[in-house]
PDB file of C-alpha atoms and ligand atoms in Angstrom:
ATOM      1  CA  MET A 272     -36.703  -1.988 -27.184  1.00 78.00           C
ATOM      2  CA  ASP A 273     -34.990  -0.929 -24.156  1.00 86.00           C
ATOM      3  CA  THR A 274     -36.270   2.913 -22.891  1.00 90.00           C
ATOM      4  CA  ARG A 275     -34.452   2.452 -20.278  1.00 94.00           C
ATOM      5  CA  PRO A 276     -32.249   5.777 -19.258  1.00 97.00           C
ATOM      6  CA  PHE A 277     -28.703   5.839 -19.900  1.00 98.00           C
ATOM      7  CA  GLY A 278     -25.790   7.674 -17.995  1.00 98.00           C
ATOM      8  CA  ILE A 279     -23.057   9.810 -18.737  1.00 98.00           C
ATOM      9  CA  ASP A 280     -20.590  10.218 -16.601  1.00 98.00           C
ATOM     10  CA  PHE A 281     -17.770  13.035 -17.907  1.00 96.00           C
ATOM     11  CA  GLY A 282     -14.456  12.849 -16.498  1.00 93.00           C
ATOM     12  CA  GLY A 283     -10.581  13.887 -16.744  1.00 91.00           C
ATOM     13  CA  SER A 284     -10.186  10.159 -17.769  1.00 92.00           C
ATOM     14  CA  GLY A 285     -12.681   8.226 -19.030  1.00 96.00           C
ATOM     15  CA  ILE A 286     -15.840   8.830 -20.608  1.00 97.00           C
ATOM     16  CA  LYS A 287     -18.096   6.065 -18.938  1.00 98.00           C
ATOM     17  CA  GLY A 288     -21.253   5.124 -19.224  1.00 98.00           C
ATOM     18  CA  ALA A 289     -24.061   2.179 -18.416  1.00 98.00           C
ATOM     19  CA  LEU A 290     -28.104   1.663 -19.005  1.00 97.00           C
ATOM     20  CA  VAL A 291     -29.363   2.476 -15.647  1.00 97.00           C
ATOM     21  CA  ASP A 292     -32.284   0.514 -13.154  1.00 96.00           C
ATOM     22  CA  LEU A 293     -33.946   3.398 -11.419  1.00 96.00           C
ATOM     23  CA  GLY A 294     -35.555   0.939  -9.348  1.00 96.00           C
ATOM     24  CA  ASP A 295     -32.874  -0.053  -7.216  1.00 95.00           C
ATOM     25  CA  GLY A 296     -29.800   3.156  -8.425  1.00 95.00           C
ATOM     26  CA  ASP A 297     -27.673   0.338  -9.993  1.00 93.00           C
ATOM     27  CA  PHE A 298     -26.214  -0.397 -13.350  1.00 95.00           C
ATOM     28  CA  ASP A 299     -28.202  -2.358 -15.817  1.00 91.00           C
ATOM     29  CA  GLY A 300     -26.120  -4.612 -17.824  1.00 90.00           C
ATOM     30  CA  ASP A 301     -21.864  -3.488 -18.082  1.00 93.00           C
ATOM     31  CA  ARG A 302     -20.639   0.145 -18.116  1.00 96.00           C
ATOM     32  CA  VAL A 303     -18.709   1.176 -21.108  1.00 98.00           C
ATOM     33  CA  LYS A 304     -15.523   2.840 -21.130  1.00 98.00           C
ATOM     34  CA  ILE A 305     -13.553   5.324 -23.332  1.00 98.00           C
ATOM     35  CA  LYS A 306     -10.868   7.548 -22.692  1.00 97.00           C
ATOM     36  CA  THR A 307     -11.318  11.200 -22.359  1.00 97.00           C
ATOM     37  CA  PRO A 308     -10.780  12.291 -25.610  1.00 96.00           C
ATOM     38  CA  GLN A 309      -7.206  15.498 -25.288  1.00 96.00           C
ATOM     39  CA  PRO A 310      -7.891  18.406 -26.060  1.00 96.00           C
ATOM     40  CA  ALA A 311     -11.928  17.480 -24.245  1.00 96.00           C
ATOM     41  CA  THR A 312     -13.532  19.944 -26.494  1.00 97.00           C
ATOM     42  CA  PRO A 313     -17.492  19.596 -27.180  1.00 97.00           C
ATOM     43  CA  GLY A 314     -16.591  18.006 -30.404  1.00 97.00           C
ATOM     44  CA  ALA A 315     -14.465  15.976 -29.360  1.00 97.00           C
ATOM     45  CA  VAL A 316     -16.311  14.164 -26.519  1.00 98.00           C
ATOM     46  CA  ALA A 317     -19.735  14.345 -28.292  1.00 98.00           C
ATOM     47  CA  GLU A 318     -18.017  12.274 -30.763  1.00 98.00           C
ATOM     48  CA  VAL A 319     -16.909   9.787 -27.885  1.00 98.00           C
ATOM     49  CA  VAL A 320     -20.420   9.983 -26.951  1.00 98.00           C
ATOM     50  CA  ALA A 321     -21.098   8.518 -29.842  1.00 98.00           C
ATOM     51  CA  GLU A 322     -18.707   5.872 -29.873  1.00 98.00           C
ATOM     52  CA  LEU A 323     -20.166   5.272 -26.712  1.00 98.00           C
ATOM     53  CA  LEU A 324     -24.052   4.845 -27.169  1.00 97.00           C
ATOM     54  CA  GLY A 325     -23.236   2.609 -30.707  1.00 96.00           C
ATOM     55  CA  HIS A 326     -22.235  -0.180 -28.146  1.00 96.00           C
ATOM     56  CA  PHE A 327     -26.241  -0.321 -27.237  1.00 95.00           C
ATOM     57  CA  PRO A 328     -28.045   0.079 -30.017  1.00 93.00           C
ATOM     58  CA  ASN A 329     -31.387  -1.140 -28.633  1.00 91.00           C
ATOM     59  CA  ARG A 330     -31.344   1.349 -26.520  1.00 93.00           C
ATOM     60  CA  THR A 331     -34.870   4.358 -26.833  1.00 93.00           C
ATOM     61  CA  GLY A 332     -34.122   5.797 -23.849  1.00 95.00           C
ATOM     62  CA  PRO A 333     -33.589   9.516 -22.155  1.00 96.00           C
ATOM     63  CA  VAL A 334     -29.679  10.168 -21.972  1.00 98.00           C
ATOM     64  CA  GLY A 335     -28.022  12.439 -18.865  1.00 98.00           C
ATOM     65  CA  ILE A 336     -24.395  13.537 -19.369  1.00 98.00           C
ATOM     66  CA  THR A 337     -22.387  15.049 -16.466  1.00 98.00           C
ATOM     67  CA  VAL A 338     -20.362  17.919 -17.133  1.00 98.00           C
ATOM     68  CA  PRO A 339     -18.407  19.339 -14.217  1.00 97.00           C
ATOM     69  CA  GLY A 340     -19.758  23.126 -14.737  1.00 97.00           C
ATOM     70  CA  VAL A 341     -22.389  24.949 -14.572  1.00 98.00           C
ATOM     71  CA  VAL A 342     -25.567  23.846 -16.597  1.00 98.00           C
ATOM     72  CA  HIS A 343     -27.870  26.446 -17.148  1.00 97.00           C
ATOM     73  CA  ARG A 344     -30.715  24.873 -19.042  1.00 96.00           C
ATOM     74  CA  GLY A 345     -27.992  22.301 -21.168  1.00 97.00           C
ATOM     75  CA  VAL A 346     -25.430  25.577 -21.978  1.00 98.00           C
ATOM     76  CA  VAL A 347     -22.484  25.198 -19.895  1.00 98.00           C
ATOM     77  CA  GLY A 348     -21.059  28.715 -17.776  1.00 98.00           C
ATOM     78  CA  SER A 349     -18.387  27.883 -16.475  1.00 97.00           C
ATOM     79  CA  ALA A 350     -14.852  25.387 -16.851  1.00 96.00           C
ATOM     80  CA  ALA A 351     -13.437  26.031 -13.950  1.00 94.00           C
ATOM     81  CA  ASN A 352     -11.687  22.499 -14.604  1.00 92.00           C
ATOM     82  CA  ILE A 353     -12.537  21.552 -18.424  1.00 95.00           C
ATOM     83  CA  ASP A 354     -11.540  23.130 -22.074  1.00 96.00           C
ATOM     84  CA  PRO A 355     -12.415  26.559 -22.370  1.00 97.00           C
ATOM     85  CA  ALA A 356     -14.934  25.736 -25.660  1.00 97.00           C
ATOM     86  CA  TRP A 357     -16.872  24.219 -23.362  1.00 98.00           C
ATOM     87  CA  ILE A 358     -18.392  28.098 -22.123  1.00 98.00           C
ATOM     88  CA  GLY A 359     -21.692  28.648 -23.576  1.00 98.00           C
ATOM     89  CA  GLU A 360     -22.042  25.830 -25.715  1.00 98.00           C
ATOM     90  CA  ASP A 361     -25.292  24.304 -26.001  1.00 98.00           C
ATOM     91  CA  ALA A 362     -24.664  20.865 -24.983  1.00 98.00           C
ATOM     92  CA  ASP A 363     -27.569  19.934 -25.307  1.00 97.00           C
ATOM     93  CA  ALA A 364     -28.367  20.691 -28.105  1.00 98.00           C
ATOM     94  CA  LEU A 365     -24.483  19.207 -29.463  1.00 98.00           C
ATOM     95  CA  PHE A 366     -25.280  15.943 -27.533  1.00 98.00           C
ATOM     96  CA  THR A 367     -28.603  15.338 -29.277  1.00 97.00           C
ATOM     97  CA  LYS A 368     -27.579  16.039 -32.767  1.00 97.00           C
ATOM     98  CA  ALA A 369     -24.454  13.922 -32.630  1.00 97.00           C
ATOM     99  CA  THR A 370     -26.346  10.759 -31.174  1.00 96.00           C
ATOM    100  CA  GLY A 371     -30.315  11.201 -32.748  1.00 95.00           C
ATOM    101  CA  HIS A 372     -30.695  11.073 -28.885  1.00 94.00           C
ATOM    102  CA  GLU A 373     -32.435  12.895 -26.462  1.00 95.00           C
ATOM    103  CA  VAL A 374     -29.784  14.174 -24.048  1.00 97.00           C
ATOM    104  CA  HIS A 375     -29.778  16.475 -21.174  1.00 98.00           C
ATOM    105  CA  ILE A 376     -26.540  17.512 -19.619  1.00 98.00           C
ATOM    106  CA  VAL A 377     -25.844  18.195 -15.716  1.00 98.00           C
ATOM    107  CA  ASN A 378     -23.368  19.489 -13.299  1.00 98.00           C
ATOM    108  CA  ASP A 379     -21.416  16.351 -12.024  1.00 98.00           C
ATOM    109  CA  ALA A 380     -21.893  16.736  -8.403  1.00 98.00           C
ATOM    110  CA  ASP A 381     -25.494  17.601  -8.591  1.00 98.00           C
ATOM    111  CA  ALA A 382     -25.636  14.405 -10.083  1.00 98.00           C
ATOM    112  CA  ALA A 383     -24.125  13.051  -7.554  1.00 98.00           C
ATOM    113  CA  GLY A 384     -26.288  14.180  -5.046  1.00 98.00           C
ATOM    114  CA  LEU A 385     -29.478  13.653  -6.719  1.00 97.00           C
ATOM    115  CA  ALA A 386     -27.831   9.648  -6.964  1.00 98.00           C
ATOM    116  CA  GLU A 387     -26.634  10.051  -3.125  1.00 98.00           C
ATOM    117  CA  VAL A 388     -30.250  11.166  -2.281  1.00 97.00           C
ATOM    118  CA  ARG A 389     -32.265   8.909  -3.927  1.00 97.00           C
ATOM    119  CA  TYR A 390     -30.176   5.494  -3.584  1.00 97.00           C
ATOM    120  CA  GLY A 391     -26.801   5.870  -1.259  1.00 98.00           C
ATOM    121  CA  ALA A 392     -25.536   7.859   1.693  1.00 98.00           C
ATOM    122  CA  ALA A 393     -28.468  10.386   2.094  1.00 98.00           C
ATOM    123  CA  LYS A 394     -30.913   7.795   0.987  1.00 97.00           C
ATOM    124  CA  GLY A 395     -34.043   9.010   3.109  1.00 94.00           C
ATOM    125  CA  ARG A 396     -32.556  11.967   4.708  1.00 96.00           C
ATOM    126  CA  ASP A 397     -35.588  15.416   4.551  1.00 96.00           C
ATOM    127  CA  GLY A 398     -33.990  19.004   5.087  1.00 98.00           C
ATOM    128  CA  LEU A 399     -30.430  20.281   3.932  1.00 98.00           C
ATOM    129  CA  VAL A 400     -27.697  17.596   3.104  1.00 98.00           C
ATOM    130  CA  ILE A 401     -24.909  19.610   0.798  1.00 98.00           C
ATOM    131  CA  VAL A 402     -23.014  17.213  -0.773  1.00 98.00           C
ATOM    132  CA  THR A 403     -19.454  17.720  -1.748  1.00 98.00           C
ATOM    133  CA  THR A 404     -16.942  15.725  -4.339  1.00 98.00           C
ATOM    134  CA  LEU A 405     -13.191  16.129  -3.370  1.00 98.00           C
ATOM    135  CA  GLY A 406     -11.573  16.170  -6.815  1.00 96.00           C
ATOM    136  CA  THR A 407      -9.930  18.087  -9.476  1.00 96.00           C
ATOM    137  CA  GLY A 408     -11.999  20.788  -7.706  1.00 97.00           C
ATOM    138  CA  ILE A 409     -14.089  20.647  -5.324  1.00 98.00           C
ATOM    139  CA  GLY A 410     -18.426  20.362  -5.845  1.00 98.00           C
ATOM    140  CA  SER A 411     -21.468  20.179  -4.141  1.00 98.00           C
ATOM    141  CA  ALA A 412     -24.323  19.702  -4.305  1.00 98.00           C
ATOM    142  CA  LEU A 413     -26.960  21.577  -2.399  1.00 98.00           C
ATOM    143  CA  VAL A 414     -30.617  18.726  -1.962  1.00 98.00           C
ATOM    144  CA  TYR A 415     -33.328  20.141  -0.203  1.00 98.00           C
ATOM    145  CA  ASP A 416     -36.030  17.918   1.129  1.00 97.00           C
ATOM    146  CA  GLY A 417     -35.016  15.591  -1.758  1.00 94.00           C
ATOM    147  CA  ALA A 418     -34.964  18.512  -3.855  1.00 95.00           C
ATOM    148  CA  LEU A 419     -32.431  19.834  -6.161  1.00 96.00           C
ATOM    149  CA  VAL A 420     -31.143  23.263  -5.817  1.00 97.00           C
ATOM    150  CA  PRO A 421     -28.265  23.245  -9.336  1.00 98.00           C
ATOM    151  CA  ASN A 422     -25.182  24.855  -9.574  1.00 98.00           C
ATOM    152  CA  SER A 423     -24.516  25.501  -6.674  1.00 98.00           C
ATOM    153  CA  GLU A 424     -21.055  25.793  -6.690  1.00 98.00           C
ATOM    154  CA  LEU A 425     -19.325  26.284  -3.233  1.00 98.00           C
ATOM    155  CA  GLY A 426     -16.192  25.287  -4.627  1.00 98.00           C
ATOM    156  CA  HIS A 427     -15.224  28.298  -5.840  1.00 98.00           C
ATOM    157  CA  LEU A 428     -15.999  30.191  -2.233  1.00 98.00           C
ATOM    158  CA  GLU A 429     -13.536  31.633  -0.972  1.00 98.00           C
ATOM    159  CA  LEU A 430     -10.657  30.334   1.406  1.00 97.00           C
ATOM    160  CA  ASN A 431      -7.477  31.906   2.416  1.00 93.00           C
ATOM    161  CA  GLY A 432      -7.860  34.771   0.246  1.00 95.00           C
ATOM    162  CA  GLY A 433      -8.041  31.796  -2.989  1.00 97.00           C
ATOM    163  CA  ASP A 434     -10.620  30.243  -4.653  1.00 98.00           C
ATOM    164  CA  ALA A 435     -11.631  27.325  -2.315  1.00 98.00           C
ATOM    165  CA  GLU A 436     -11.329  24.332  -4.238  1.00 98.00           C
ATOM    166  CA  GLN A 437      -7.580  24.916  -4.521  1.00 98.00           C
ATOM    167  CA  TYR A 438      -7.128  25.509  -1.708  1.00 98.00           C
ATOM    168  CA  ALA A 439      -8.520  22.062  -0.128  1.00 98.00           C
ATOM    169  CA  ALA A 440      -9.500  19.645  -3.056  1.00 98.00           C
ATOM    170  CA  ASN A 441      -8.310  16.329  -3.329  1.00 98.00           C
ATOM    171  CA  SER A 442      -5.939  17.838  -5.821  1.00 97.00           C
ATOM    172  CA  ALA A 443      -4.730  20.765  -3.806  1.00 98.00           C
ATOM    173  CA  ARG A 444      -3.346  17.425  -1.027  1.00 98.00           C
ATOM    174  CA  GLU A 445      -1.988  15.012  -4.165  1.00 98.00           C
ATOM    175  CA  ASN A 446       0.385  18.656  -5.782  1.00 98.00           C
ATOM    176  CA  GLU A 447       1.819  20.054  -2.176  1.00 98.00           C
ATOM    177  CA  ASP A 448       2.423  16.454  -0.869  1.00 98.00           C
ATOM    178  CA  LEU A 449      -0.113  17.338   2.328  1.00 98.00           C
ATOM    179  CA  THR A 450      -1.021  14.425   4.844  1.00 98.00           C
ATOM    180  CA  PHE A 451      -4.626  13.623   5.851  1.00 98.00           C
ATOM    181  CA  GLU A 452      -4.409  15.351   9.183  1.00 98.00           C
ATOM    182  CA  GLU A 453      -2.403  18.330   6.792  1.00 98.00           C
ATOM    183  CA  TRP A 454      -5.273  18.638   4.402  1.00 98.00           C
ATOM    184  CA  ALA A 455      -8.674  17.671   7.285  1.00 98.00           C
ATOM    185  CA  GLU A 456      -7.226  21.301   8.286  1.00 98.00           C
ATOM    186  CA  ARG A 457      -7.693  22.646   5.691  1.00 98.00           C
ATOM    187  CA  LEU A 458     -11.010  20.429   5.475  1.00 98.00           C
ATOM    188  CA  THR A 459     -12.249  21.500   8.378  1.00 98.00           C
ATOM    189  CA  GLU A 460     -11.241  25.152   7.742  1.00 98.00           C
ATOM    190  CA  TYR A 461     -13.780  25.038   3.873  1.00 98.00           C
ATOM    191  CA  TYR A 462     -16.595  22.184   5.741  1.00 98.00           C
ATOM    192  CA  SER A 463     -16.210  25.085   8.631  1.00 98.00           C
ATOM    193  CA  MET A 464     -17.816  27.901   6.845  1.00 98.00           C
ATOM    194  CA  VAL A 465     -20.495  26.390   5.038  1.00 98.00           C
ATOM    195  CA  GLU A 466     -22.123  25.279   8.260  1.00 98.00           C
ATOM    196  CA  ALA A 467     -21.829  28.943   8.891  1.00 98.00           C
ATOM    197  CA  LEU A 468     -23.580  29.848   5.872  1.00 98.00           C
ATOM    198  CA  PHE A 469     -25.918  27.345   5.372  1.00 98.00           C
ATOM    199  CA  SER A 470     -26.445  25.454   8.898  1.00 98.00           C
ATOM    200  CA  PRO A 471     -26.696  21.768   6.745  1.00 98.00           C
ATOM    201  CA  ASP A 472     -28.811  18.902   8.206  1.00 98.00           C
ATOM    202  CA  LEU A 473     -25.349  16.432   6.469  1.00 98.00           C
ATOM    203  CA  PHE A 474     -22.862  16.477   4.333  1.00 98.00           C
ATOM    204  CA  VAL A 475     -22.071  13.759   2.345  1.00 98.00           C
ATOM    205  CA  VAL A 476     -18.603  13.655   1.278  1.00 98.00           C
ATOM    206  CA  GLY A 477     -17.906  11.778  -2.272  1.00 97.00           C
ATOM    207  CA  GLY A 478     -15.163  12.116  -4.902  1.00 95.00           C
ATOM    208  CA  GLY A 479     -12.544   8.892  -5.739  1.00 93.00           C
ATOM    209  CA  ILE A 480     -10.936   9.638  -2.211  1.00 96.00           C
ATOM    210  CA  SER A 481     -14.007   9.327  -0.763  1.00 95.00           C
ATOM    211  CA  LYS A 482     -12.378   5.781  -0.659  1.00 95.00           C
ATOM    212  CA  LYS A 483     -10.406   6.688   1.891  1.00 97.00           C
ATOM    213  CA  SER A 484     -12.710   8.360   4.216  1.00 97.00           C
ATOM    214  CA  ALA A 485     -11.772   6.349   7.292  1.00 97.00           C
ATOM    215  CA  GLU A 486      -8.185   8.550   7.079  1.00 98.00           C
ATOM    216  CA  PHE A 487      -9.784  11.714   6.749  1.00 98.00           C
ATOM    217  CA  LEU A 488     -13.627  12.241   7.763  1.00 98.00           C
ATOM    218  CA  PRO A 489     -12.883  11.809  11.303  1.00 98.00           C
ATOM    219  CA  LEU A 490     -10.280  14.465  11.802  1.00 98.00           C
ATOM    220  CA  ILE A 491     -12.635  17.021  10.356  1.00 98.00           C
ATOM    221  CA  ASP A 492     -13.915  18.905  13.468  1.00 98.00           C
ATOM    222  CA  ILE A 493     -17.050  20.443  12.475  1.00 98.00           C
ATOM    223  CA  ARG A 494     -20.735  20.288  14.286  1.00 98.00           C
ATOM    224  CA  THR A 495     -22.736  19.080  11.284  1.00 98.00           C
ATOM    225  CA  GLU A 496     -22.902  14.721  10.949  1.00 98.00           C
ATOM    226  CA  MET A 497     -20.867  14.109   7.746  1.00 98.00           C
ATOM    227  CA  VAL A 498     -20.579  10.567   6.008  1.00 98.00           C
ATOM    228  CA  PRO A 499     -19.079   9.455   2.965  1.00 98.00           C
ATOM    229  CA  ALA A 500     -20.773   8.673  -0.074  1.00 98.00           C
ATOM    230  CA  THR A 501     -22.134   5.103  -0.569  1.00 97.00           C
ATOM    231  CA  LEU A 502     -22.912   4.396  -4.644  1.00 96.00           C
ATOM    232  CA  ARG A 503     -18.272   5.496  -5.265  1.00 88.00           C
ATOM    233  CA  ASN A 504     -17.594   5.731  -9.292  1.00 88.00           C
ATOM    234  CA  ARG A 505     -21.318   5.298  -9.951  1.00 95.00           C
ATOM    235  CA  ALA A 506     -23.048   7.931  -8.408  1.00 97.00           C
ATOM    236  CA  GLY A 507     -22.486  10.214 -11.941  1.00 97.00           C
ATOM    237  CA  ILE A 508     -23.976   7.594 -14.040  1.00 98.00           C
ATOM    238  CA  VAL A 509     -26.942   7.042 -12.160  1.00 98.00           C
ATOM    239  CA  GLY A 510     -27.463  10.799 -10.940  1.00 98.00           C
ATOM    240  CA  ALA A 511     -27.403  11.643 -14.875  1.00 98.00           C
ATOM    241  CA  ALA A 512     -30.110   9.190 -16.173  1.00 98.00           C
ATOM    242  CA  LEU A 513     -31.884  10.081 -13.522  1.00 97.00           C
ATOM    243  CA  TRP A 514     -31.836  13.375 -13.833  1.00 97.00           C
ATOM    244  CA  ALA A 515     -32.366  12.822 -18.105  1.00 97.00           C
ATOM    245  CA  ALA A 516     -35.580  10.387 -16.912  1.00 97.00           C
ATOM    246  CA  GLU A 517     -36.577  13.049 -15.305  1.00 95.00           C
ATOM    247  CA  ALA A 518     -36.218  15.929 -18.002  1.00 93.00           C
ATOM    248  CA  ALA A 519     -37.513  14.294 -20.467  1.00 91.00           C
ATOM    249  CA  ALA A 520     -40.490  13.401 -18.443  1.00 89.00           C
ATOM    250  CA  HIS A 521     -40.730  17.405 -18.190  1.00 83.00           C
ATOM    251  CA  HIS A 522     -41.018  16.851 -21.926  1.00 71.00           C
TER     252      HIS A 522
HETATM  253  C1  BGC B 626     -16.152  23.143 -11.289  1.00 54.28           C
HETATM  254  C2  BGC B 626     -17.980  22.696 -10.511  1.00 54.28           C
HETATM  255  C3  BGC B 626     -17.259  21.254 -10.172  1.00 54.28           C
HETATM  256  C4  BGC B 626     -16.653  20.744  -9.534  1.00 54.28           C
HETATM  257  C5  BGC B 626     -16.445  19.076  -9.983  1.00 54.28           C
HETATM  258  C6  BGC B 626     -15.467  23.542 -10.119  1.00 54.28           C
HETATM  259  O1  BGC B 626     -14.434  23.816 -10.762  1.00 54.28           O
HETATM  260  O2  BGC B 626     -16.584  24.464 -10.742  1.00 54.28           O
HETATM  261  O3  BGC B 626     -18.740  22.649 -12.415  1.00 54.28           O
HETATM  262  O4  BGC B 626     -18.999  20.322  -9.962  1.00 54.28           O
HETATM  263  O5  BGC B 626     -15.335  21.590 -10.076  1.00 54.28           O
HETATM  264  O6  BGC B 626     -15.739  18.947 -10.936  1.00 54.28           O
END
């Protein structure tokens, strides 16, 4: 029997999972990916998660799943970019019942934040690290001396009279066809505000676009040190597994 934790990244296009080695924060064996069902309602996603876990019949460890919304004690509290049916869903209970395994959900940016601080760009850094993910929305994780303060939701600060993520997320760059220079100006406004509110020691910038960080990170003009995420598309899976292992240990 394999008791290692399992991480699942629930994204807009794919639901991806792998066993995780918490020693080095890497996948232990293959990653399996299944297309995200449309609409991605809780029931439809639970079926895919059960199917995905079916590829790993000998594992018994805890399962962590990222969700792009507020997560409070296993219950989803917001759905800015996902099906509204998630709001109020006790997803820990739903997934645990659907799979027959102990499942703990975690906010997607919080998972990435945990992983970057434990194994990636912010490894060994103390003080306040703010990990942001620039994607469809803006996700955030506040990690102080290695401890996560979950559900910071800094993508929904007000900027320019609206929701910051609608102005400064990578989706805004794509939808409005912004150059990296134009986008970096908006990111400077965004990160300046977060910097003024929290005085962090370090910003880590993640999300799929972070692989092109050389094109825009140097153009963001703030005082705080800023580095690209290093776990890339492993951060969600690794962070979810870490979260589940810690939650299981507290039971
Ligand atoms: C959601 C957050 C999420 C972020 C990134 C935001 O719209 O409110 O919970 O972490 O998008 O997916």
